[in-house]
Every structure is written in C-alpha cells, then in structure tokens.
Coordinates of C-alpha atoms and ligand atoms in Angstrom, one line a residue:
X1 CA -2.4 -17.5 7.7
X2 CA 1.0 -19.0 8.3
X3 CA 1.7 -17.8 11.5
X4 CA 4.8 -15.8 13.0
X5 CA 8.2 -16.8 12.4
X6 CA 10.9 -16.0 15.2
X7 CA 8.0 -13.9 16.6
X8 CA 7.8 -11.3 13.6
X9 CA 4.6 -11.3 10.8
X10 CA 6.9 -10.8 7.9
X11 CA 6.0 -14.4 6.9
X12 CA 2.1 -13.7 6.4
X13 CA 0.8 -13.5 3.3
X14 CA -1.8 -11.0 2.7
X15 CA -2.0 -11.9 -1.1
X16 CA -1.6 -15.3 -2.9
X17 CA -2.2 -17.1 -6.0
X18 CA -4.3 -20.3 -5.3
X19 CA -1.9 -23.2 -6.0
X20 CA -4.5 -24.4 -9.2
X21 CA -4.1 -20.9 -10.1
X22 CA -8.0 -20.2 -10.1
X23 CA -8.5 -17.5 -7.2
X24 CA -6.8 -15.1 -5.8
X25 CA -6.4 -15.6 -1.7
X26 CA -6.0 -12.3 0.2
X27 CA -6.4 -11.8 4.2
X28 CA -9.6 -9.8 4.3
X29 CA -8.3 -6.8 6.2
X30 CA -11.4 -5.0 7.1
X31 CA -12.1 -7.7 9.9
X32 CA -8.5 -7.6 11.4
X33 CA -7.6 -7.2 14.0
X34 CA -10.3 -8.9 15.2
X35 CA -10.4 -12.0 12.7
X36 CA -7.9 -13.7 10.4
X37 CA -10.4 -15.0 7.9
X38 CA -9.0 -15.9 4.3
X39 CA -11.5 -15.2 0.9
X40 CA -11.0 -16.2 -2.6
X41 CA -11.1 -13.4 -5.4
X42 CA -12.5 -15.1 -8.7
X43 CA -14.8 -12.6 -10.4
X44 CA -14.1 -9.2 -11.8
X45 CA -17.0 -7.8 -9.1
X46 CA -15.4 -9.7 -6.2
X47 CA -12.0 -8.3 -7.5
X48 CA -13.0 -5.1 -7.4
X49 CA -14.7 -4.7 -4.7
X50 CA -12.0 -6.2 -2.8
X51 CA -9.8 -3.2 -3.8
X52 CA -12.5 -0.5 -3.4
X53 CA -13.7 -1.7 -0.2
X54 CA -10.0 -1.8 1.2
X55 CA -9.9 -5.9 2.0
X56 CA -6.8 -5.6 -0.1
X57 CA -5.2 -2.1 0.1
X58 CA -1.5 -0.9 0.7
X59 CA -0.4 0.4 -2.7
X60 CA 2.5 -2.3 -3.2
X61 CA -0.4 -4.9 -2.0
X62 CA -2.9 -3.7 -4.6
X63 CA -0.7 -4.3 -7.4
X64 CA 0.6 -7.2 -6.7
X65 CA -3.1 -8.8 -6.4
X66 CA -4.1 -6.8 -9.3
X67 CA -1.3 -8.7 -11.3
X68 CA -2.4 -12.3 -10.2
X69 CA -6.1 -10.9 -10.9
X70 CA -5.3 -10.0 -14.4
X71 CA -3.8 -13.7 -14.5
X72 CA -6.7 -15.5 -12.9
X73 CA -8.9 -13.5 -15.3
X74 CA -6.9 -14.0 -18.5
X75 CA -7.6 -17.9 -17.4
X76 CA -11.3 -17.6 -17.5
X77 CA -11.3 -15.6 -20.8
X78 CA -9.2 -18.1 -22.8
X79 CA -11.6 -20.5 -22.6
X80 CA -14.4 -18.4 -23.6
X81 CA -12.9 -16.0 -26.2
X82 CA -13.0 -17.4 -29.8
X83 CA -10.1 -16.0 -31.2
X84 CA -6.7 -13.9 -30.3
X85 CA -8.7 -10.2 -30.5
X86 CA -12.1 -11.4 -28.7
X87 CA -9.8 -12.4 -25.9
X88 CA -7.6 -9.4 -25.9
X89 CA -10.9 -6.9 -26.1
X90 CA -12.3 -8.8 -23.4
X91 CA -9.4 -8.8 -21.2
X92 CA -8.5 -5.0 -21.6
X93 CA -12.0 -4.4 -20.5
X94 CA -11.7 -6.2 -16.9
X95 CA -8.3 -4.7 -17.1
X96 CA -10.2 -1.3 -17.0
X97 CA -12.8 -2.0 -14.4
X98 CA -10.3 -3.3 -12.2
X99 CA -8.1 0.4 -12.9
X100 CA -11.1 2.2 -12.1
X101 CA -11.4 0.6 -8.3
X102 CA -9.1 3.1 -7.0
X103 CA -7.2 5.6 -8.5
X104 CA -4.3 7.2 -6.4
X105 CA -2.1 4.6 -5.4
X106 CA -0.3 4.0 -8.7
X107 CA 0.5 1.0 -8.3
X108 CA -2.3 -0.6 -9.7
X109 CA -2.2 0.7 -12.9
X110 CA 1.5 -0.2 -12.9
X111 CA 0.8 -4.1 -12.2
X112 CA -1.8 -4.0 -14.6
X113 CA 0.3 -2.2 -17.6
X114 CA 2.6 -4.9 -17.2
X115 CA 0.5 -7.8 -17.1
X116 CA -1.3 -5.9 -20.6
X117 CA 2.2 -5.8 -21.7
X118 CA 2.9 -9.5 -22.0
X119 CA -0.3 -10.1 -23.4
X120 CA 0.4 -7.5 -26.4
X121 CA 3.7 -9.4 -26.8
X122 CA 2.2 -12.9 -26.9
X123 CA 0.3 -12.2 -30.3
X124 CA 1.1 -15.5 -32.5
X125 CA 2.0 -17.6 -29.9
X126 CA 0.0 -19.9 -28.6
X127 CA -2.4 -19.1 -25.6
X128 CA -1.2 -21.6 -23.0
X129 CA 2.5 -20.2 -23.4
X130 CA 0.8 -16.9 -23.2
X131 CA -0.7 -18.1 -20.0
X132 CA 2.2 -19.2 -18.9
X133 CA 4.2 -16.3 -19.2
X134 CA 1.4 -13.9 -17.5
X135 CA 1.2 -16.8 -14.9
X136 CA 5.4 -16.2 -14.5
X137 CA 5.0 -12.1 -14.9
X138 CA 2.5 -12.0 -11.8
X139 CA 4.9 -14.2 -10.0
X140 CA 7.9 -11.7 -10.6
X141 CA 6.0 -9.2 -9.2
X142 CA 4.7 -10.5 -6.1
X143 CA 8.4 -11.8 -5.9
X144 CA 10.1 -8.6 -6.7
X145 CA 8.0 -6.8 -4.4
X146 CA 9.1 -9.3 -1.2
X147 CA 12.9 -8.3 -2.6
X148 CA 12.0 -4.4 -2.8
X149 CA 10.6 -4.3 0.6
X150 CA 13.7 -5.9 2.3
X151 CA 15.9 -3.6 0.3
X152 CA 13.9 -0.5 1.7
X153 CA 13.4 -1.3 5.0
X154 CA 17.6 -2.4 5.2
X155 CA 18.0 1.4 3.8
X156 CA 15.3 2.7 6.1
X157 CA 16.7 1.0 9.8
X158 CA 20.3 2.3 8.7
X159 CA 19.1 5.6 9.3
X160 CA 17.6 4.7 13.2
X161 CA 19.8 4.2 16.5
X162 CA 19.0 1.7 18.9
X163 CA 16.4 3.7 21.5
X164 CA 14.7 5.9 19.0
X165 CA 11.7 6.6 19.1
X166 CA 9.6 6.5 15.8
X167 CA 6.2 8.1 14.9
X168 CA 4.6 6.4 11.8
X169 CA 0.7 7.1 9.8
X170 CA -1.2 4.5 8.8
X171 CA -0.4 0.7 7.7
X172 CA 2.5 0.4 5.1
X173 CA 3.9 -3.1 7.2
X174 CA 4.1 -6.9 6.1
X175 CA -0.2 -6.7 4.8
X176 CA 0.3 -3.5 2.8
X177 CA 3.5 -4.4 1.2
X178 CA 4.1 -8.3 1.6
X179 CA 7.3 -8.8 3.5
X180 CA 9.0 -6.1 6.1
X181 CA 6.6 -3.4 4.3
X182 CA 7.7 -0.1 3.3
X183 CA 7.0 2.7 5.9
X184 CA 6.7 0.4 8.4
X185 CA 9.3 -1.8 7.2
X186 CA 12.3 -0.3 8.8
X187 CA 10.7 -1.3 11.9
X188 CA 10.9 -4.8 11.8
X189 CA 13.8 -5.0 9.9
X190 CA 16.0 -3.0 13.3
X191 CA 14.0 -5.5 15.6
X192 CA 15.0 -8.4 13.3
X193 CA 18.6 -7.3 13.8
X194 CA 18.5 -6.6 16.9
X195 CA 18.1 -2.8 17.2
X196 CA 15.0 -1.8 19.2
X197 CA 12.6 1.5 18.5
X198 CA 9.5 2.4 20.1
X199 CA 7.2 3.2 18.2
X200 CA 4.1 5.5 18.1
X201 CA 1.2 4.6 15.9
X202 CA -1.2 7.4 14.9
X203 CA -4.4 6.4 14.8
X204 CA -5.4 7.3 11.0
X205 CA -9.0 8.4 11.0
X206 CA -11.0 7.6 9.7
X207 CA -10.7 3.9 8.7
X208 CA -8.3 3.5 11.6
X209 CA -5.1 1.5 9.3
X210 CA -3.0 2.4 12.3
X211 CA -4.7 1.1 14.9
X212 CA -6.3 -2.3 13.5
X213 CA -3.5 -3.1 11.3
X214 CA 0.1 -1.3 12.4
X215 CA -0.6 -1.4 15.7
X216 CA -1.5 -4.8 15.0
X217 CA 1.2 -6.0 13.2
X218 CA 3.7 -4.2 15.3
X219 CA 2.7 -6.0 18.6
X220 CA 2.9 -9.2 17.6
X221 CA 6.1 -9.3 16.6
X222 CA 7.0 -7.6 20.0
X223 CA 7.9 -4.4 19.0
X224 CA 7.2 -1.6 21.8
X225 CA 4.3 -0.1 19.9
X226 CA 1.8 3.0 21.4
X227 CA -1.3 3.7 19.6
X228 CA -1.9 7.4 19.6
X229 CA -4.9 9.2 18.4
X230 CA -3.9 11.5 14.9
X231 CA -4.1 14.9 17.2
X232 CA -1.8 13.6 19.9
X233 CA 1.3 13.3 17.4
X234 CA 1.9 17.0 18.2
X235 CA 2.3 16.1 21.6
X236 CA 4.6 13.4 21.2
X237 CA 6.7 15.2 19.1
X238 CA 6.9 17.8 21.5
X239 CA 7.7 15.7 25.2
X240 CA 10.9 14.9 22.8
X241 CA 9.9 11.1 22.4
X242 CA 10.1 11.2 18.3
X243 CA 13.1 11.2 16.5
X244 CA 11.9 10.4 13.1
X245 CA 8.5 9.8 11.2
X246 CA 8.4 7.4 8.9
X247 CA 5.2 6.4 6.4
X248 CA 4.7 4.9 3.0
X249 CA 3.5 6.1 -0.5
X250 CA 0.5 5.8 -2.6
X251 CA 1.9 8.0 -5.8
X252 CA 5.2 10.4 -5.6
X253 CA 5.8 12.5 -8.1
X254 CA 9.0 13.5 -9.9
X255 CA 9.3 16.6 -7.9
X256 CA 9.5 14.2 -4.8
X257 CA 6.0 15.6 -3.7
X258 CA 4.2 12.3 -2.3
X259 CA 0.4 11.3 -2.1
X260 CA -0.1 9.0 1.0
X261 CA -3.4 8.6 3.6
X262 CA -5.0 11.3 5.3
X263 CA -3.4 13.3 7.4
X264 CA 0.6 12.6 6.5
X265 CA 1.0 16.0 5.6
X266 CA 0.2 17.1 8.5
X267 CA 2.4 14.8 10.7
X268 CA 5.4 16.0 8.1
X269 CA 4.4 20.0 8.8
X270 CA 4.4 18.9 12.7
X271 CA 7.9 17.0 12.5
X272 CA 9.2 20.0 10.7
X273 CA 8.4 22.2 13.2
X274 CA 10.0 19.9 15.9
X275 CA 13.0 19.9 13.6
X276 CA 12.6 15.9 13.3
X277 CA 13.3 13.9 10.1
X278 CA 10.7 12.8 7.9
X279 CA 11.3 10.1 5.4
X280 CA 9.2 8.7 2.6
X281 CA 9.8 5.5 2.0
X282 CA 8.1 3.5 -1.6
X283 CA 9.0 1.2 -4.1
X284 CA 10.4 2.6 -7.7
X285 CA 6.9 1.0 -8.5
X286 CA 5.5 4.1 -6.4
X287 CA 7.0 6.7 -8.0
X288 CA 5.1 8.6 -11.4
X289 CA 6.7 9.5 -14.4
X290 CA 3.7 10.7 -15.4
X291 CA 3.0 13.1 -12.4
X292 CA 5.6 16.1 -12.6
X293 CA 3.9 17.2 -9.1
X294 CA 1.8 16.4 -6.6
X295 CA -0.9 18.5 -8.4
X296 CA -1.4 15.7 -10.9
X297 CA -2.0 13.7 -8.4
X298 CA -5.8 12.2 -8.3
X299 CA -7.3 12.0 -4.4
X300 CA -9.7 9.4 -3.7
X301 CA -12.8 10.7 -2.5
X302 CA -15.0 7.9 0.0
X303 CA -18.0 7.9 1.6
X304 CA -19.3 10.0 4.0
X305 CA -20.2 7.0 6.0
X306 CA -16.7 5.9 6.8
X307 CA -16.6 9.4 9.5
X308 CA -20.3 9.4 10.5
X309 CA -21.4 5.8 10.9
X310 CA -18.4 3.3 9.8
X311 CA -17.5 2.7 14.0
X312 CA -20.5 3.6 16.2
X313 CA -23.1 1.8 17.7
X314 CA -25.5 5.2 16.2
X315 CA -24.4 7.9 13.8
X316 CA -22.2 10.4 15.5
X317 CA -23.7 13.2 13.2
X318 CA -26.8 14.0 11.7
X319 CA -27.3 12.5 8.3
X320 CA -28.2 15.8 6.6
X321 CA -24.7 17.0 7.8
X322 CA -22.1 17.1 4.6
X323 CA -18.8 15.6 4.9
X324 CA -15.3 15.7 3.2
X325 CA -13.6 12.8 3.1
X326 CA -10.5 12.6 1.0
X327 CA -8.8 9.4 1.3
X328 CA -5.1 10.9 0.8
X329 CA -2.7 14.1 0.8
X330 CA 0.0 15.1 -1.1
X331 CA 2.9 15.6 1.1
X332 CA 5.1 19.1 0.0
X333 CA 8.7 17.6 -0.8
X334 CA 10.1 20.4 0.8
X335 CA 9.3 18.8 4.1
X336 CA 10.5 15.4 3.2
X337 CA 13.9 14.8 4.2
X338 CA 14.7 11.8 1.8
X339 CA 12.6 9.3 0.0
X340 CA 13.8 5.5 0.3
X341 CA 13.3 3.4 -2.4
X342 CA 14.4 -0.3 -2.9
X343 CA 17.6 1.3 -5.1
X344 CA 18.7 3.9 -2.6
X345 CA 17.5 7.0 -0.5
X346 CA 17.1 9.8 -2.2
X347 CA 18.3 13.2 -1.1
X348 CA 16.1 16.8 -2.2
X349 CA 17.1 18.3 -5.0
X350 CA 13.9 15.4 -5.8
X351 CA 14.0 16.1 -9.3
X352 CA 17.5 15.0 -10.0
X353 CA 17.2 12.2 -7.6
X354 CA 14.6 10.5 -8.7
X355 CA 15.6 11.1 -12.3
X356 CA 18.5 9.0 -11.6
X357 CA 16.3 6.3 -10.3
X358 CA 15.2 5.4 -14.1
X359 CA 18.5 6.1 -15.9
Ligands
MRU1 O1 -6.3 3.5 1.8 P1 -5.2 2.5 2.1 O2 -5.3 1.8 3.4 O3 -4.9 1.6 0.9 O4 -3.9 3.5 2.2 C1 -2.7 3.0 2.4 C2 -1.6 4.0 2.6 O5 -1.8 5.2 2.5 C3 -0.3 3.5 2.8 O6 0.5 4.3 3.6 C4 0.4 3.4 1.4 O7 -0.4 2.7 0.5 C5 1.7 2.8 1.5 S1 1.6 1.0 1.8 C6 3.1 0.5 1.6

C-alpha cells in the first residue's frame, strides 16, 4: 500500500495492473480495517470471486478492475486461441462470467463493454497491437476515473461550509472509487483545502462498509469522523448536527432515481423530513441509459449469512429462520436534491438534466 500522503489516503491504490501486466493487484477489503494485505487476480474464478465476495467492490472500483481483468485475460487467451474468432469466443465468454459476478452497480458492465469494444475494432490487425490498445483502454479508465473523482468531489465540497456537519452511508471514498471517491470524496477534498466537516458514518449493516472502510479511511487522514449505528442517523439528524448527506451510486437512472447500499433510502426519507440536503454524487459512468427508472433497476440479493453469522462468535438467529437480504435500494429522485457528476451537478427536473449530460 503506498502509504498516506500529507496525512490523506487518496494516494492508495485499491486496484492496479501488475507492472508485467500479468495480475491484477487489489487491496483485499474484506480484511480491512484490520489488515492491509495485497492479492493478485489471475484467473477468471479468482476474478470473480473477488467481485462477488466484495474484496473489490465500490461501483467506480469494480469497473476499473474489471477493465484491467478483461486485459489480463485477453493476455492469456492470445496465446492459446488459434485464430482471430477462437479468441474473440473465448474472450466474450470470461467477459460474461465476470458480468454475471454482480449485477447492480453498472459499472461493470460499462468497463467491460468498452474493453469488448476495442477488441471488435481490432479485427485485422495484429494481436499484439490489439493488446496493446486494450492494455492503453484499461489504462484510460483507471485514469479517467482518478480525473472523474477529483472533479466530483471539487463540485461536491463547493456545496459545504467550513463547520458542517455531514452524515454519509457506506464506503464510496479513495478504495471504492480510487482517488478522493465519490460520496465520500467531497470530504477529503474540503480537508485537503482546508475546510473542515465532521462527519458521521452510519454504520451500513450488514457488511459494515461504513465502519471498516469510511470510518477507516476517514480517520486516517484526520478527518473528525463518528461512527454511528444505521438507526441512530435519525437522531443525529434531529440534535441538529447534519447539514447534508452525502453517498455514492451503484446505477441511477434517467429519471435521477439512484440504486446505492442498503438503507440510503432511508437516510434520504430521514434527511427530508429534517429538511436537510441530500445529494447523489457518481460518475457519468454510473448513470443508465438503459434504465428509464429505478424500477429497472436489478437488486443484488446475498446470503443470509452475511445478517445471521458473518460477525458473531455464534449465530445470532436460528438457522431455520428466513432472511431478506437485499444488497441495495433505489433512492426516489424526488428526495434527491442534486446529483453530482464529474461534468456538473445536476438539478431535479432529473430527466432533462441528465439528458444533457450525454448530448
Ligand atoms: O456492496 P458494495 O460495497 O460494493 O456497495 C458499494 C456502494 O453501495 C457504494 O456506495 C457505491 O458503489 C458507490 S462507490 C463510489
């Protein structure tokens, strides 16, 4: 891990290519906060279940190691494949498996579209240009996505004072997004420049982003961070100590309705009833074209484990005892007071406004 510059994170990097481009490097996130311990991605299997069993999650994260997968894979099958089609079938079925790991945060699918893209270009040229120009493509997104999250966490910390105190959900900081991070982003970026928030950290049952990984990421680069469980952000709000939420995006759709973890749309009815702003804050990457609403929106459904077993010495609930455990919520936009993306915030009417992001 390179460790903190000028006492902020924003120089780790949760994702990299190996310099001999033969692995992909991530931080494996399920042991922080505990352990900093590096692996090496080279398999489709290890791939994927990096991304299903969250070592690698944050939806601008995923895509960017599901771009320098696709390239690290592409590697393996040019040797093998015989000729241009075998290694274009064989690819686009890794391409698939990996698509399948986890299907909400859209960002996946759009790193791996791309990468698919260059390949379906490359026909007639030779394979280690090809290489070399998915080798550049997962680059550009990796570095694009550094450039998007300064851009929206600049936007973000224009919209804070000095003093304010902020309630956030989840992880969406420097190992979600590479860089400031998107909901979290603002954050740093005011402490960075010398405006201070405080900051309050919910908890995010049930695989506890917010406390192993904001609350995390927050204190070491000395922001005044409090963890708080999910159910105390009503009380919070209320003692007058919020005045703004801010959280990231897994998918938002054109009608600005926005899928991110458990439990935001709760926080975003809460900080409507305390008359407190609520901003979304995503990439352009995170935003749907193909999702008119938040209906289309697929929810991850995990294991029952994660809430009855995942943290306790024994079960906390009997094993015969059915759970729901959706991994995200769609957030109404009519509770969202602007989404910020790395081109601008965007104001409701949603449609228009994120129209205009594409035009
Ligand atoms: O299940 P996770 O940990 O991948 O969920 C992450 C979130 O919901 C984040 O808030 C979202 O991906 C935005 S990260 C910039």
């Amino acid at each position: 891990m390179q460790e903190e510059k000028s006492g902020s994170v924003v120089n780790v990097d949760a994702v990299e290519l190996k310099e001999d481009g033969s692995a992909v490097v991530i931080i494996d996130q399920t042991l922080l906060p505990n352990r900093v311990e590096y692996i090496e991605l080279t398999t489709p299997k290890q791939m994927y279940d990096a991304i299903f069993q969250l070592k690698v999650r944050g939806a601008p994260a995923i895509g960017v190691c599901a771009g320098y997968c696709y390239y690290v894979l592409a590697r393996g099958i040019a040797l093998e494949a015989a000729d241009w089609q075998t290694f274009k079938t064989m690819l686009h079925i890794q391409k698939e498996y990996l698509n399948s790991s986890r299907p909400t945060a859209v960002n996946l699918s759009w790193a791996l579209n791309r990468m698919e893209a260059v390949v379906d270009a490359g026909e007639g040229k030779p394979m280690p240009e090809v290489l070399d120009l998915l080798e550049a493509e997962c680059k550009a997104i990796h570095a694009e996505d550094l450039a998007m999250s300064e851009a929206i966490s600049a936007y973000g910390a224009s919209l804070l004072k000095d003093g304010d105190g902020v309630l956030t959900h989840c992880n969406a900081g420097p190992l979600a997004c590479l860089g400031y991070g998107t909901g979290q982003g603002p954050l740093f970026y005011a402490h960075d420049h010398g405006k201070e928030v405080h900051v309050f950290a919910d908890e995010t049952r049930p695989l506890l982003q917010g406390a192993r990984l904001t609350s995390y990421e927050l204190q070491r680069a000395g922001i005044d961070v409090t963890l708080i469980c999910d159910n105390m952000a009503s009380i919070v709000m209320k003692n007058g100590w919020v005045q703004a939420c801010m959280v990231g995006c897994d998918r938002v759709a054109m009608n600005g309705d926005a899928a991110n973890k458990i439990g935001t749309s709760g926080v975003a009815i809460l900080a409507r009833h305390y008359g407190i702003p609520f901003y979304v804050l995503g990439p352009t990457s995170t935003i749907d074209q193909n999702s008119p609403t938040g209906d289309d929106i697929k929810i991850e459904l995990r294991n029952p484990d994660e809430i009855k077993t995942m943290w306790y010495a024994e079960p906390k609930a009997l094993p015969e005892v059915k759970c729901y455990n959706p991994s995200f919520d769609v957030t109404d936009h009519e509770l969202i007071t602007a989404i910020i993306t790395e081109k601008g915030i965007c104001y409701p009417p949603y449609e228009k406004s994120l129209a205009a992001l594409f035009e």
